[in-house]
């Protein structure tokens, strides 16, 4: 059964010439021109998202003025980490894992099939890290000291957080280098683009190494919370679980976000690419299902290894089963089915379920299965301010993504001179 | 392999090795000093629940003074309280079959603190004298709160410029040769201060001299690798609010496994990936080595 | 379109599952108050549960109304349910016959006898009990605690009553009506005069016995004769006999459960005037051991009889003299405990020292005696004077006169002002003389205390614990606490107690042990308890500490905020 019907659209020809920027004045003019909005401003999406974003910015100022206490956040001494760390940073970074997985597939293993989506994925990853680093600045209590781990006001080398901070920083640089050829193309800087393309493989290798470590590092942060995390979730191998789950988390988000982008920016993509995208979806679904299957069994193995099977017969056990079966096993099978039948609808459904599952998993480690024995009155649930700020961060990221995709060769073809450069 | 790619491989490998070893945690040998860890022995059979330690602590640290009149105590002691950002130590009352006991809880000043290992900027430090103190280069990430098995560090959530607050064994007073504020004012000497060796000996002596009075266990001797706050009790420790499931492994050990893997990943990953990248390279002329984005028309699909 | 709807439904179902799951997970920490199962009053009913055989019960226990059955089967008599032995004595066992061992056998036995009887009566058209499971194993009995009857204490009053009543009925003293021993030669119960003892000696199967009695209890155990069975057999058969013969309104021994198992017990004081059983025991004994190191002890058996509820307090195994089982070197019959330890064991309920230590732990005495290490012949070498208090030879020491402070220099000890540590509180005015007088009165009220506190100086040592009374009295400087206890901490000796602690631990410790309302740490008085002993200084500590607090706070603020680079 075929999936959705594709609309044939005319391919937008690269009408604009590459800008010739020779001086700072030229550059400023160019930027001014680019900042002008393109297309309809009063779309439903804009009308809904803009107020949220503006309120979010006001809330951000309030947070900086008043600190993290109630009513800004619902953080407490029992739950020092809440939505911002749990969702924005940890889950967001897991989702941004699509970048390194796809870079590995495309650049290291040289599987050309996935080439068309690599730029969008890397851009997404880069923006994700940028914005989630911003979320970190918001969340830490003494944000004016945030440069301390970087400048060396005492390197706390025993700390996983130190490692994660540095990796975030370096990885952002690496992704910037990976994406920079597109920026160079946008600016029309030919020489720059040549140099930057040469750096790509180095940046990719560096980026994948860093990704491995900080994806697992986010898990390692919780290693010392052994007495507070429920035994069904806590194992000595949490970092490995985080790393493996980041693979299919990232790919699921690629599927999810890619489907939306392909609809929204369909005018930038030609028919050939649309068809390719279907094959890409199937390929990604296959990868996800295999990794999820492995992850499922890895989790079971670890629970048995830690002698935690007896906890399955309890309330937390039910919650664990819900996560395992409902959000790992079932999407795994739906992915398999969708890949078998080349059914885009099924694949997208599985991607959504996986995304929900990853959010659940990461939030479990942060405040649901963390300090799980605390009475209801002291429990944590996100405050409205936290939710609005999170929403505004995500929406700002989406707006930035949209701005960049509409102007830079992310989904659309690069300029002719860039293609020519690649052929030599 | 041509020169450029060779250099790239070697370069990445060396960079990885250097970076990895830079980031690997080091077990440095302690300097040959003669300072010992200091700590407090808390004998819960002697505590009468007067809460003067809370008052003394608040006085020396500039915290709001608690009301410790009898009437207030009666209501306050009805609920179990935890330490907070304005109270570094609390007394809790426990009714057991051997009678009523009062237990002062505060930072345990572990020998190998989880909070110290967790801090990315060494704001939480274990001093040579055993005091675990907080400093102002803290970035407020609150990983210390996650990592403490006793839930001790408290963040000043209500402030715009928050600090992490916890007992620091009166480090400043110690440097002036004075006793910690709580020990100074305890009327029944339920708290005694000395080197960890001294107070451990004293604890063992008390148990040996009064075998029917104390449970034969010193809480903090081996828990989480040993702490500098030791407790004696007349009843099993679970009955007076202590967790018995914390194990004897020092908490930093839980994350060393991961940290030790870092240099390996830093060295092996780049080599493996570059190897794979080279290994999958098609013959020259048929395909390009590196390209970044954009559509490649190979005419094959 | 249909697929989209399907997917939406799946999504909604997932969201509901998450919401429900979160709700459950977030309330996991709620502690459900544990409800204590209600306790049923006995009321002549018996719990049939046999948890020792069945373990955790599948069906609720059966609560059996014995009185109802008794009345219903009055004509048929007790032996319609209970077996009878060859001497026509009822054995209060039920069921009559259990074929085999184990859960099934016991269950079947009960069902066979109970339900069969009910069925038979129903065939005879009589009002009868249920035959259906749930009507005996009632739902409402689930979770109820098993009915327990309070133990019957057959105290001296009961014994005396029985002796007198039986003498009336039979016409002579016949201890053999109840007392017996087991003869291994004849393999049956016999009565030997002058060997009467407590039922517990042979029928307390839970207690470990010496070799002689262990053989007897083994036999008793084989026959299943626990205290419960033995006492029911012995007492009830006799009571039933007299109940049958009884004239109207004549008081006889009860046959209803709750009439014996009243749960009311007499105190030692109430039993003082009751005559003890007559086993021709001597009034005064001279306890002397051949080849012992010290002189013998003159022991007033008659007065000591008044201090216990049963003879078994001291005669814990048999009514023989201690030295018959506890020899100088110890033997198997005495559990290996030699005679010295038998008398001096510190914590035993049966030894002299043990009982005296229990008396010293009463709250009137505990104030001082909590802190005085009791005499222990094993580890502490007691002083000659101490041993000489009891080991006096044939005659005891004469009872000293009552203690009094009349002979002491009153002005020196009337009131002591403790002001050396004065800070937040006013100096404490300590009513020294009043306290000594009170302690003297307590001592005078007890014969044990009077005998051992031979002079008033003994009381001084309760608080002035390290200096011998004789030397302190001679010195010009009084025995202040601060003579030995430093004000500051002794950093080298962790065990040393500083002056603040000495005052508080000594004073409050005594008040705690004596369970006084004022000045103790365990009783929360109304208002500020510290004020019981010393008044708060006016203006302090609120203003003083506030000023101190502000200064310290300012200092700390400077340190914390100005320092950004740690050393």
mmCIF file of C-alpha atoms in Angstrom, chain A residues 74-373:
data_model
loop_
_atom_site.group_PDB
_atom_site.id
_atom_site.type_symbol
_atom_site.label_atom_id
_atom_site.label_comp_id
_atom_site.label_asym_id
_atom_site.label_seq_id
_atom_site.Cartn_x
_atom_site.Cartn_y
_atom_site.Cartn_z
ATOM 1 C CA UNK A 74 9.063 23.912 40.597
ATOM 2 C CA UNK A 75 12.560 22.732 41.362
ATOM 3 C CA UNK A 76 13.134 21.691 44.938
ATOM 4 C CA UNK A 77 15.839 20.191 47.099
ATOM 5 C CA UNK A 78 14.479 16.726 46.313
ATOM 6 C CA UNK A 79 14.374 17.404 42.592
ATOM 7 C CA UNK A 80 17.232 19.718 41.691
ATOM 8 C CA UNK A 81 16.896 18.871 38.013
ATOM 9 C CA UNK A 82 13.605 19.348 36.270
ATOM 10 C CA UNK A 83 12.224 20.024 32.849
ATOM 11 C CA UNK A 84 15.059 22.196 31.568
ATOM 12 C CA UNK A 85 17.855 19.781 32.270
ATOM 13 C CA UNK A 86 15.699 16.694 31.821
ATOM 14 C CA UNK A 87 13.969 17.654 28.630
ATOM 15 C CA UNK A 88 15.731 20.562 27.009
ATOM 16 C CA UNK A 89 19.261 19.432 27.622
ATOM 17 C CA UNK A 90 19.297 15.673 28.072
ATOM 18 C CA UNK A 91 16.434 14.726 25.778
ATOM 19 C CA UNK A 92 17.276 17.442 23.301
ATOM 20 C CA UNK A 93 20.817 16.211 23.024
ATOM 21 C CA UNK A 94 19.595 12.650 22.553
ATOM 22 C CA UNK A 95 17.438 13.827 19.691
ATOM 23 C CA UNK A 96 20.300 15.740 18.184
ATOM 24 C CA UNK A 97 22.098 12.423 17.958
ATOM 25 C CA UNK A 98 20.785 12.012 14.471
ATOM 26 C CA UNK A 99 23.578 14.249 13.313
ATOM 27 C CA UNK A 100 26.437 12.051 14.363
ATOM 28 C CA UNK A 101 24.720 8.828 13.302
ATOM 29 C CA UNK A 102 24.031 10.134 9.860
ATOM 30 C CA UNK A 103 27.489 11.651 9.582
ATOM 31 C CA UNK A 104 28.895 8.249 10.418
ATOM 32 C CA UNK A 105 26.748 6.598 7.788
ATOM 33 C CA UNK A 106 27.354 9.173 5.080
ATOM 34 C CA UNK A 107 30.941 10.241 5.635
ATOM 35 C CA UNK A 108 32.599 7.293 7.290
ATOM 36 C CA UNK A 109 30.720 4.416 5.740
ATOM 37 C CA UNK A 110 30.055 6.411 2.573
ATOM 38 C CA UNK A 111 26.458 5.261 2.133
ATOM 39 C CA UNK A 112 25.334 7.759 -0.469
ATOM 40 C CA UNK A 113 21.680 6.964 -0.029
ATOM 41 C CA UNK A 114 21.346 9.272 2.954
ATOM 42 C CA UNK A 115 23.271 12.140 1.469
ATOM 43 C CA UNK A 116 20.282 14.347 0.686
ATOM 44 C CA UNK A 117 19.291 14.811 4.324
ATOM 45 C CA UNK A 118 22.719 15.199 5.830
ATOM 46 C CA UNK A 119 22.839 18.977 5.724
ATOM 47 C CA UNK A 120 19.441 19.428 7.296
ATOM 48 C CA UNK A 121 20.295 16.941 10.012
ATOM 49 C CA UNK A 122 23.618 18.570 10.788
ATOM 50 C CA UNK A 123 21.965 21.967 10.851
ATOM 51 C CA UNK A 124 19.331 20.651 13.219
ATOM 52 C CA UNK A 125 21.955 19.141 15.409
ATOM 53 C CA UNK A 126 23.957 22.321 15.472
ATOM 54 C CA UNK A 127 20.958 24.478 16.296
ATOM 55 C CA UNK A 128 19.863 21.968 18.910
ATOM 56 C CA UNK A 129 23.177 22.178 20.686
ATOM 57 C CA UNK A 130 23.241 25.946 20.444
ATOM 58 C CA UNK A 131 19.814 26.321 21.937
ATOM 59 C CA UNK A 132 20.220 23.638 24.510
ATOM 60 C CA UNK A 133 23.459 25.155 25.632
ATOM 61 C CA UNK A 134 21.328 28.251 26.078
ATOM 62 C CA UNK A 135 18.917 26.210 28.140
ATOM 63 C CA UNK A 136 21.830 25.141 30.309
ATOM 64 C CA UNK A 137 22.784 28.759 30.900
ATOM 65 C CA UNK A 138 19.215 29.373 31.977
ATOM 66 C CA UNK A 139 19.103 26.395 34.260
ATOM 67 C CA UNK A 140 22.316 26.677 36.201
ATOM 68 C CA UNK A 141 21.984 28.791 39.269
ATOM 69 C CA UNK A 142 25.148 30.830 38.932
ATOM 70 C CA UNK A 143 25.142 31.444 35.218
ATOM 71 C CA UNK A 144 27.634 34.280 35.375
ATOM 72 C CA UNK A 145 30.244 31.662 36.245
ATOM 73 C CA UNK A 146 29.446 29.512 33.239
ATOM 74 C CA UNK A 147 32.795 30.144 31.608
ATOM 75 C CA UNK A 148 34.558 28.703 34.662
ATOM 76 C CA UNK A 149 34.820 25.143 33.373
ATOM 77 C CA UNK A 150 36.184 26.531 30.136
ATOM 78 C CA UNK A 151 38.752 29.030 31.332
ATOM 79 C CA UNK A 152 40.023 26.762 34.010
ATOM 80 C CA UNK A 153 38.875 28.297 37.256
ATOM 81 C CA UNK A 154 39.825 24.898 38.594
ATOM 82 C CA UNK A 155 39.292 22.087 36.150
ATOM 83 C CA UNK A 156 37.196 19.522 37.947
ATOM 84 C CA UNK A 157 38.597 16.640 35.915
ATOM 85 C CA UNK A 158 36.937 14.056 38.117
ATOM 86 C CA UNK A 159 33.565 15.339 37.089
ATOM 87 C CA UNK A 160 31.459 13.940 34.310
ATOM 88 C CA UNK A 161 29.805 17.334 34.046
ATOM 89 C CA UNK A 162 33.167 18.869 33.189
ATOM 90 C CA UNK A 163 33.579 16.373 30.389
ATOM 91 C CA UNK A 164 30.066 16.958 29.131
ATOM 92 C CA UNK A 165 30.545 20.741 29.186
ATOM 93 C CA UNK A 166 33.717 20.577 27.164
ATOM 94 C CA UNK A 167 32.275 18.101 24.715
ATOM 95 C CA UNK A 168 29.222 20.257 24.133
ATOM 96 C CA UNK A 169 31.468 23.179 23.390
ATOM 97 C CA UNK A 170 33.821 21.259 21.097
ATOM 98 C CA UNK A 171 30.997 19.449 19.383
ATOM 99 C CA UNK A 172 29.274 22.712 18.593
ATOM 100 C CA UNK A 173 32.476 23.826 16.934
ATOM 101 C CA UNK A 174 32.741 20.565 15.020
ATOM 102 C CA UNK A 175 29.170 20.780 13.784
ATOM 103 C CA UNK A 176 29.690 24.376 12.820
ATOM 104 C CA UNK A 177 32.669 23.297 10.741
ATOM 105 C CA UNK A 178 30.598 20.516 9.186
ATOM 106 C CA UNK A 179 27.820 22.905 8.315
ATOM 107 C CA UNK A 180 29.993 25.851 7.407
ATOM 108 C CA UNK A 181 30.316 24.984 3.703
ATOM 109 C CA UNK A 182 26.590 25.744 3.403
ATOM 110 C CA UNK A 183 27.148 29.101 5.055
ATOM 111 C CA UNK A 184 30.030 29.755 2.741
ATOM 112 C CA UNK A 185 27.828 28.946 -0.216
ATOM 113 C CA UNK A 186 25.213 31.312 1.094
ATOM 114 C CA UNK A 187 27.765 34.066 1.415
ATOM 115 C CA UNK A 188 29.312 33.234 -1.915
ATOM 116 C CA UNK A 189 32.739 32.824 -0.324
ATOM 117 C CA UNK A 190 34.360 30.395 -2.721
ATOM 118 C CA UNK A 191 37.803 30.069 -1.218
ATOM 119 C CA UNK A 192 36.411 29.730 2.263
ATOM 120 C CA UNK A 193 34.129 27.007 1.104
ATOM 121 C CA UNK A 194 36.991 25.060 -0.387
ATOM 122 C CA UNK A 195 38.961 25.155 2.846
ATOM 123 C CA UNK A 196 35.938 24.223 4.911
ATOM 124 C CA UNK A 197 35.008 21.244 2.772
ATOM 125 C CA UNK A 198 38.462 19.895 3.286
ATOM 126 C CA UNK A 199 37.949 20.005 7.035
ATOM 127 C CA UNK A 200 34.705 18.048 6.904
ATOM 128 C CA UNK A 201 35.982 14.524 7.438
ATOM 129 C CA UNK A 202 38.140 15.655 10.345
ATOM 130 C CA UNK A 203 35.229 17.452 11.911
ATOM 131 C CA UNK A 204 33.023 14.418 11.375
ATOM 132 C CA UNK A 205 35.433 12.007 13.001
ATOM 133 C CA UNK A 206 36.004 14.385 15.872
ATOM 134 C CA UNK A 207 32.282 14.967 16.166
ATOM 135 C CA UNK A 208 31.385 11.288 16.298
ATOM 136 C CA UNK A 209 34.000 10.644 18.956
ATOM 137 C CA UNK A 210 32.736 13.551 21.007
ATOM 138 C CA UNK A 211 29.153 12.498 20.491
ATOM 139 C CA UNK A 212 29.788 8.990 21.717
ATOM 140 C CA UNK A 213 31.296 10.370 24.847
ATOM 141 C CA UNK A 214 28.823 13.054 25.694
ATOM 142 C CA UNK A 215 25.742 11.052 24.805
ATOM 143 C CA UNK A 216 26.948 8.412 27.213
ATOM 144 C CA UNK A 217 28.256 11.137 29.479
ATOM 145 C CA UNK A 218 24.776 12.467 30.033
ATOM 146 C CA UNK A 219 23.949 9.041 31.330
ATOM 147 C CA UNK A 220 27.087 8.924 33.420
ATOM 148 C CA UNK A 221 25.928 12.060 35.209
ATOM 149 C CA UNK A 222 23.352 9.933 36.972
ATOM 150 C CA UNK A 223 25.759 7.204 37.998
ATOM 151 C CA UNK A 224 26.240 8.648 41.451
ATOM 152 C CA UNK A 225 22.514 8.802 42.074
ATOM 153 C CA UNK A 226 22.484 5.081 42.689
ATOM 154 C CA UNK A 227 20.520 5.308 45.892
ATOM 155 C CA UNK A 228 17.848 7.490 44.347
ATOM 156 C CA UNK A 229 17.061 5.948 40.979
ATOM 157 C CA UNK A 230 14.794 2.940 40.926
ATOM 158 C CA UNK A 231 16.714 -0.322 40.421
ATOM 159 C CA UNK A 232 14.852 -1.092 37.228
ATOM 160 C CA UNK A 233 16.470 1.930 35.629
ATOM 161 C CA UNK A 234 19.761 2.147 37.450
ATOM 162 C CA UNK A 235 22.542 -0.072 36.164
ATOM 163 C CA UNK A 236 26.279 0.291 35.906
ATOM 164 C CA UNK A 237 25.856 0.606 32.191
ATOM 165 C CA UNK A 238 23.615 3.634 31.986
ATOM 166 C CA UNK A 239 26.093 5.446 29.717
ATOM 167 C CA UNK A 240 25.895 2.650 27.186
ATOM 168 C CA UNK A 241 22.108 2.669 27.328
ATOM 169 C CA UNK A 242 22.074 6.405 26.726
ATOM 170 C CA UNK A 243 24.458 6.056 23.823
ATOM 171 C CA UNK A 244 22.498 3.287 22.137
ATOM 172 C CA UNK A 245 19.180 5.013 22.659
ATOM 173 C CA UNK A 246 20.558 8.252 21.268
ATOM 174 C CA UNK A 247 21.062 6.442 17.965
ATOM 175 C CA UNK A 248 17.454 5.610 17.402
ATOM 176 C CA UNK A 249 16.268 8.743 19.177
ATOM 177 C CA UNK A 250 18.170 10.890 16.748
ATOM 178 C CA UNK A 251 17.049 8.916 13.729
ATOM 179 C CA UNK A 252 13.429 9.004 14.871
ATOM 180 C CA UNK A 253 13.630 12.740 15.168
ATOM 181 C CA UNK A 254 15.197 12.895 11.717
ATOM 182 C CA UNK A 255 12.206 10.975 10.396
ATOM 183 C CA UNK A 256 9.749 13.138 12.309
ATOM 184 C CA UNK A 257 11.335 16.462 11.570
ATOM 185 C CA UNK A 258 12.247 15.447 8.069
ATOM 186 C CA UNK A 259 8.653 14.634 7.258
ATOM 187 C CA UNK A 260 7.559 18.039 8.457
ATOM 188 C CA UNK A 261 10.379 19.844 6.614
ATOM 189 C CA UNK A 262 9.650 17.997 3.437
ATOM 190 C CA UNK A 263 6.065 19.156 3.570
ATOM 191 C CA UNK A 264 6.829 22.735 4.575
ATOM 192 C CA UNK A 265 9.765 23.240 2.283
ATOM 193 C CA UNK A 266 8.533 21.000 -0.474
ATOM 194 C CA UNK A 267 8.956 23.798 -2.982
ATOM 195 C CA UNK A 268 12.725 23.617 -2.458
ATOM 196 C CA UNK A 269 12.937 19.915 -3.187
ATOM 197 C CA UNK A 270 12.615 18.338 -6.596
ATOM 198 C CA UNK A 271 10.648 15.207 -7.366
ATOM 199 C CA UNK A 272 13.693 13.053 -7.578
ATOM 200 C CA UNK A 273 14.636 13.975 -4.087
ATOM 201 C CA UNK A 274 11.140 13.356 -2.821
ATOM 202 C CA UNK A 275 11.328 9.818 -4.149
ATOM 203 C CA UNK A 276 14.749 9.399 -2.634
ATOM 204 C CA UNK A 277 13.360 10.540 0.665
ATOM 205 C CA UNK A 278 10.955 7.615 0.752
ATOM 206 C CA UNK A 279 13.843 5.230 0.390
ATOM 207 C CA UNK A 280 15.716 7.097 3.065
ATOM 208 C CA UNK A 281 12.771 6.737 5.406
ATOM 209 C CA UNK A 282 12.692 3.004 4.876
ATOM 210 C CA UNK A 283 16.411 2.741 5.454
ATOM 211 C CA UNK A 284 16.240 4.763 8.635
ATOM 212 C CA UNK A 285 13.320 2.671 9.827
ATOM 213 C CA UNK A 286 15.354 -0.471 9.328
ATOM 214 C CA UNK A 287 18.270 0.915 11.285
ATOM 215 C CA UNK A 288 15.986 2.058 14.084
ATOM 216 C CA UNK A 289 14.224 -1.248 14.399
ATOM 217 C CA UNK A 290 17.459 -3.195 14.582
ATOM 218 C CA UNK A 291 18.994 -0.883 17.164
ATOM 219 C CA UNK A 292 15.800 -0.776 19.211
ATOM 220 C CA UNK A 293 15.604 -4.532 19.229
ATOM 221 C CA UNK A 294 19.151 -4.683 20.485
ATOM 222 C CA UNK A 295 18.451 -1.960 23.042
ATOM 223 C CA UNK A 296 15.423 -3.824 24.324
ATOM 224 C CA UNK A 297 17.402 -6.952 24.943
ATOM 225 C CA UNK A 298 20.273 -5.004 26.392
ATOM 226 C CA UNK A 299 17.902 -3.468 28.929
ATOM 227 C CA UNK A 300 16.468 -6.840 29.844
ATOM 228 C CA UNK A 301 19.927 -8.297 30.192
ATOM 229 C CA UNK A 302 20.972 -5.476 32.490
ATOM 230 C CA UNK A 303 17.873 -5.796 34.653
ATOM 231 C CA UNK A 304 18.560 -9.499 35.076
ATOM 232 C CA UNK A 305 22.220 -8.818 35.719
ATOM 233 C CA UNK A 306 21.437 -6.337 38.464
ATOM 234 C CA UNK A 307 18.999 -8.774 40.106
ATOM 235 C CA UNK A 308 16.187 -6.293 39.628
ATOM 236 C CA UNK A 309 13.645 -8.637 38.039
ATOM 237 C CA UNK A 310 11.667 -8.835 41.260
ATOM 238 C CA UNK A 311 10.804 -5.147 40.976
ATOM 239 C CA UNK A 312 8.839 -5.697 37.791
ATOM 240 C CA UNK A 313 5.916 -6.804 39.897
ATOM 241 C CA UNK A 314 5.173 -3.359 41.326
ATOM 242 C CA UNK A 315 3.856 0.050 40.335
ATOM 243 C CA UNK A 316 7.249 1.155 39.089
ATOM 244 C CA UNK A 317 7.510 -2.169 37.333
ATOM 245 C CA UNK A 318 4.324 -1.426 35.468
ATOM 246 C CA UNK A 319 5.743 1.937 34.445
ATOM 247 C CA UNK A 320 8.930 0.243 33.307
ATOM 248 C CA UNK A 321 6.984 -2.295 31.272
ATOM 249 C CA UNK A 322 5.002 0.503 29.701
ATOM 250 C CA UNK A 323 8.213 2.166 28.614
ATOM 251 C CA UNK A 324 9.807 -1.062 27.444
ATOM 252 C CA UNK A 325 6.919 -2.660 25.623
ATOM 253 C CA UNK A 326 4.833 0.327 24.646
ATOM 254 C CA UNK A 327 7.629 2.616 23.650
ATOM 255 C CA UNK A 328 10.495 0.374 22.604
ATOM 256 C CA UNK A 329 9.217 -2.994 21.537
ATOM 257 C CA UNK A 330 6.052 -1.893 19.791
ATOM 258 C CA UNK A 331 7.647 0.948 17.811
ATOM 259 C CA UNK A 332 10.444 -1.469 16.923
ATOM 260 C CA UNK A 333 7.939 -3.803 15.352
ATOM 261 C CA UNK A 334 6.075 -0.969 13.676
ATOM 262 C CA UNK A 335 9.353 0.231 12.182
ATOM 263 C CA UNK A 336 10.026 -3.267 10.920
ATOM 264 C CA UNK A 337 6.593 -3.505 9.431
ATOM 265 C CA UNK A 338 6.776 -0.087 7.898
ATOM 266 C CA UNK A 339 10.161 -0.834 6.366
ATOM 267 C CA UNK A 340 8.951 -4.156 5.022
ATOM 268 C CA UNK A 341 5.914 -2.633 3.414
ATOM 269 C CA UNK A 342 7.569 0.664 2.609
ATOM 270 C CA UNK A 343 4.699 2.270 4.480
ATOM 271 C CA UNK A 344 5.565 5.860 5.348
ATOM 272 C CA UNK A 345 2.580 6.264 7.651
ATOM 273 C CA UNK A 346 3.635 3.382 9.862
ATOM 274 C CA UNK A 347 7.201 4.606 9.940
ATOM 275 C CA UNK A 348 6.113 8.050 11.019
ATOM 276 C CA UNK A 349 3.868 6.594 13.713
ATOM 277 C CA UNK A 350 6.734 4.521 15.031
ATOM 278 C CA UNK A 351 8.956 7.581 15.013
ATOM 279 C CA UNK A 352 6.459 9.545 17.095
ATOM 280 C CA UNK A 353 6.116 6.698 19.588
ATOM 281 C CA UNK A 354 9.871 6.350 19.843
ATOM 282 C CA UNK A 355 10.231 10.045 20.467
ATOM 283 C CA UNK A 356 7.660 9.867 23.244
ATOM 284 C CA UNK A 357 9.513 6.884 24.643
ATOM 285 C CA UNK A 358 12.842 8.647 24.692
ATOM 286 C CA UNK A 359 11.335 11.671 26.400
ATOM 287 C CA UNK A 360 9.830 9.329 28.981
ATOM 288 C CA UNK A 361 13.108 7.506 29.451
ATOM 289 C CA UNK A 362 15.168 10.605 29.975
ATOM 290 C CA UNK A 363 12.599 12.199 32.253
ATOM 291 C CA UNK A 364 12.518 8.997 34.255
ATOM 292 C CA UNK A 365 16.155 9.419 35.083
ATOM 293 C CA UNK A 366 15.650 13.074 35.925
ATOM 294 C CA UNK A 367 12.573 13.261 38.074
ATOM 295 C CA UNK A 368 10.131 10.400 37.624
ATOM 296 C CA UNK A 369 12.103 7.314 38.616
ATOM 297 C CA UNK A 370 14.561 9.576 40.444
ATOM 298 C CA UNK A 371 13.629 9.887 44.095
ATOM 299 C CA UNK A 372 10.659 7.751 43.204
ATOM 300 C CA UNK A 373 9.796 7.056 46.847
#
